[in-house]
CSV table of C-alpha atoms in Angstrom, one decimal:
chain,number,residue,atom,x,y,z
C,1397,MET,CA,4.2,110.6,84.6
C,1398,GLU,CA,2.2,112.1,81.8
C,1399,TYR,CA,-0.6,113.2,84.2
C,1400,TYR,CA,1.4,113.9,87.3
C,1401,ARG,CA,0.1,116.9,89.1
C,1402,GLY,CA,3.0,118.7,90.8
C,1403,ILE,CA,6.7,119.4,90.2
C,1404,LEU,CA,9.0,116.5,89.6
C,1405,PHE,CA,12.8,116.9,89.6
C,1406,LEU,CA,14.8,114.4,87.6
C,1407,THR,CA,18.6,114.6,87.6
C,1408,THR,CA,21.0,112.8,85.3
C,1409,ASN,CA,24.3,113.0,83.7
C,1410,ARG,CA,23.2,110.7,80.9
C,1411,VAL,CA,20.9,113.0,79.0
C,1412,GLY,CA,21.9,111.3,75.7
C,1413,GLN,CA,19.8,108.3,76.8
C,1414,PHE,CA,16.5,110.2,76.7
C,1415,ASP,CA,14.3,109.4,73.8
C,1416,ASP,CA,12.5,112.2,71.9
C,1417,ALA,CA,9.1,111.3,73.5
C,1418,PHE,CA,10.5,111.8,76.9
C,1419,VAL,CA,12.3,115.0,76.0
C,1420,SER,CA,9.1,116.6,74.6
C,1421,ARG,CA,7.6,116.3,78.1
C,1422,ILE,CA,10.3,118.2,79.9
C,1423,HIS,CA,9.3,121.7,80.7
C,1424,LEU,CA,12.5,123.1,82.1
C,1425,ILE,CA,16.2,122.0,81.7
C,1426,ILE,CA,18.9,123.3,83.9
C,1427,HIS,CA,22.5,122.5,83.0
C,1428,TYR,CA,25.2,122.4,85.7
C,1429,GLU,CA,28.9,122.7,84.8
C,1430,PRO,CA,31.3,120.3,86.5
C,1431,LEU,CA,32.4,121.5,89.9
C,1432,GLY,CA,35.7,123.5,90.1
C,1433,GLU,CA,38.1,123.2,93.0
C,1434,PRO,CA,36.5,126.2,94.9
C,1435,GLN,CA,33.1,124.6,94.7
C,1436,ARG,CA,34.4,121.2,95.8
C,1437,ARG,CA,36.2,122.9,98.7
C,1438,LYS,CA,33.0,124.6,99.7
C,1439,ILE,CA,31.1,121.3,99.7
C,1440,TRP,CA,33.7,119.5,101.8
C,1441,THR,CA,33.7,122.4,104.2
C,1442,GLN,CA,29.9,122.4,104.5
C,1443,PHE,CA,30.0,118.6,105.3
C,1444,PHE,CA,32.5,119.2,108.1
C,1445,GLU,CA,30.4,122.1,109.5
C,1446,LYS,CA,27.2,120.1,109.3
C,1447,LEU,CA,28.8,117.1,111.1
C,1448,GLU,CA,30.2,119.4,113.9
C,1449,GLU,CA,26.8,121.1,114.3
C,1450,GLU,CA,24.7,117.9,114.4
C,1451,ARG,CA,26.9,115.4,116.3
C,1452,ASP,CA,28.6,115.8,119.6
C,1453,ASP,CA,29.8,112.2,119.7
C,1454,ILE,CA,32.5,112.7,117.1
C,1455,SER,CA,35.2,115.3,116.6
C,1456,VAL,CA,37.1,116.2,113.4
C,1457,THR,CA,40.8,116.5,113.5
C,1458,SER,CA,42.6,119.3,111.7
C,1459,ARG,CA,44.5,116.6,109.8
C,1460,ALA,CA,41.3,115.3,108.3
C,1461,ARG,CA,40.1,118.7,107.2
C,1462,ASN,CA,43.6,119.6,105.9
C,1463,TYR,CA,43.8,116.4,103.9
C,1464,VAL,CA,40.7,116.8,101.8
C,1465,LEU,CA,41.0,120.6,101.5
C,1466,ASN,CA,44.8,120.9,100.8
C,1467,ASP,CA,46.3,117.6,99.7
C,1468,PRO,CA,47.3,118.2,96.0
C,1469,GLU,CA,46.1,114.8,94.9
C,1470,ILE,CA,42.7,115.1,96.5
C,1471,LYS,CA,42.2,118.7,95.5
C,1472,GLY,CA,42.9,117.7,91.9
C,1473,VAL,CA,40.2,115.0,91.8
C,1474,GLU,CA,37.1,116.1,89.9
C,1475,TRP,CA,34.6,114.8,92.5
C,1476,ASN,CA,30.9,115.7,92.0
C,1477,GLY,CA,28.7,116.6,94.9
C,1478,ARG,CA,27.4,113.0,95.3
C,1479,GLU,CA,30.9,111.5,95.3
C,1480,ILE,CA,32.0,114.0,98.0
C,1481,ARG,CA,28.9,113.2,100.1
C,1482,ASN,CA,29.4,109.5,99.7
C,1483,THR,CA,33.1,109.7,100.5
C,1484,PHE,CA,32.4,111.9,103.6
C,1485,GLN,CA,29.7,109.7,104.9
C,1486,THR,CA,31.8,106.6,104.5
C,1487,ALA,CA,34.7,108.1,106.3
C,1488,VAL,CA,32.4,109.1,109.1
C,1489,ALA,CA,31.0,105.5,109.2
C,1490,LEU,CA,34.5,104.1,109.3
C,1491,ALA,CA,35.5,106.4,112.2
C,1492,ASP,CA,32.3,105.4,114.1
C,1493,TYR,CA,32.9,101.7,113.5
C,1494,GLN,CA,36.5,101.8,114.6
C,1495,PHE,CA,35.6,103.8,117.7
C,1496,SER,CA,32.8,101.3,118.6
C,1497,ALA,CA,35.2,98.4,118.2
C,1498,LYS,CA,37.9,100.1,120.4
C,1499,GLU,CA,38.4,98.5,123.7
C,1500,ASN,CA,39.2,100.4,127.0
C,1501,LYS,CA,37.5,103.6,126.0
C,1502,SER,CA,37.2,106.2,128.7
C,1503,GLU,CA,33.7,107.4,129.7
C,1504,HIS,CA,34.0,110.8,128.0
C,1505,GLU,CA,35.9,109.7,124.9
C,1506,ILE,CA,34.3,110.3,121.5
C,1507,ALA,CA,35.1,109.1,118.0
C,1508,GLN,CA,37.6,111.1,116.0
C,1509,LEU,CA,37.3,111.6,112.2
C,1510,ASP,CA,40.9,111.7,111.1
C,1511,ARG,CA,43.1,111.9,108.0
C,1512,LYS,CA,43.5,108.1,108.0
C,1513,HIS,CA,39.8,107.6,107.4
C,1514,PHE,CA,39.8,109.9,104.4
C,1515,GLN,CA,43.0,108.4,103.1
C,1516,GLU,CA,41.5,104.9,103.2
C,1517,ILE,CA,38.2,105.9,101.6
C,1518,CYS,CA,39.6,108.3,99.0
C,1519,GLY,CA,42.3,105.8,98.1
C,1520,MET,CA,39.7,103.1,97.4
C,1521,ALA,CA,37.6,105.5,95.3
C,1522,LEU,CA,40.6,106.6,93.3
C,1523,GLN,CA,41.7,103.0,92.7
C,1524,PHE,CA,38.3,102.1,91.4
C,1525,ARG,CA,38.3,105.1,89.1
C,1526,SER,CA,41.7,104.0,87.8
C,1527,TYR,CA,40.5,100.5,87.4
C,1528,LEU,CA,37.5,101.6,85.3
C,1529,THR,CA,39.7,103.9,83.2
C,1530,ASN,CA,42.2,101.1,82.5
C,1531,LEU,CA,39.4,98.6,81.8
C,1532,HIS,CA,37.7,100.8,79.3
C,1533,GLY,CA,40.8,102.6,78.0
C,1534,MET,CA,39.2,106.0,78.8
C,1535,ASP,CA,37.8,108.0,81.8
C,1536,GLU,CA,34.2,108.6,82.7
C,1537,HIS,CA,33.9,111.6,80.4
C,1538,GLY,CA,35.3,109.6,77.5
C,1539,ARG,CA,33.0,106.6,78.2
C,1540,ALA,CA,29.9,108.8,78.3
C,1541,PHE,CA,30.9,110.6,75.1
C,1542,VAL,CA,31.5,107.3,73.2
C,1543,ALA,CA,28.1,105.9,74.5
C,1544,LYS,CA,26.5,109.2,73.4
C,1545,ALA,CA,25.2,109.6,76.9
C,1546,ARG,CA,26.4,113.2,77.0
C,1547,MET,CA,28.8,115.5,75.2
C,1548,ASP,CA,32.3,116.1,76.5
C,1549,GLU,CA,32.3,119.6,78.0
C,1550,HIS,CA,34.8,120.7,75.4
C,1551,GLU,CA,32.9,119.3,72.4
C,1552,GLU,CA,30.8,121.7,70.3
C,1553,PRO,CA,27.3,120.4,69.3
C,1554,LYS,CA,27.1,119.4,65.7
C,1555,SER,CA,24.0,120.2,63.7
C,1556,THR,CA,22.5,117.3,61.6
C,1557,TYR,CA,20.8,119.8,59.3
């Protein structure tokens, strides 16, 4: 990496794990704040639009869209962009799989991405988050802070001088 000729983008949420030799080689650092509800809503919406533009073999029900955009529990989850993408792609894969396994399909029938697909995938994701929180006695932010992988967004940096 020392002699790489070009631009290399590295992303992480564990900046506290970088050693000083690595940090001294970084030219530009961009910090991103955690996503707020409006940003998460925009990302969900963009994934729905992209799916509808790129695929004509699956349709999105209004129930599916309404669930991830308006359900109070889902709106309150502090997903990051990667988690939204993974959840969306897995729900689409589930809808595709269930449609392919369906018997007696009509010739013009297509798969439908519905609320039940998101409920199942979001439910599993939230159960896993809850499991990790219970296992460690704290959420992801707390675990990262204790591991000194990153500061909590409300913690002020402390000088050692």
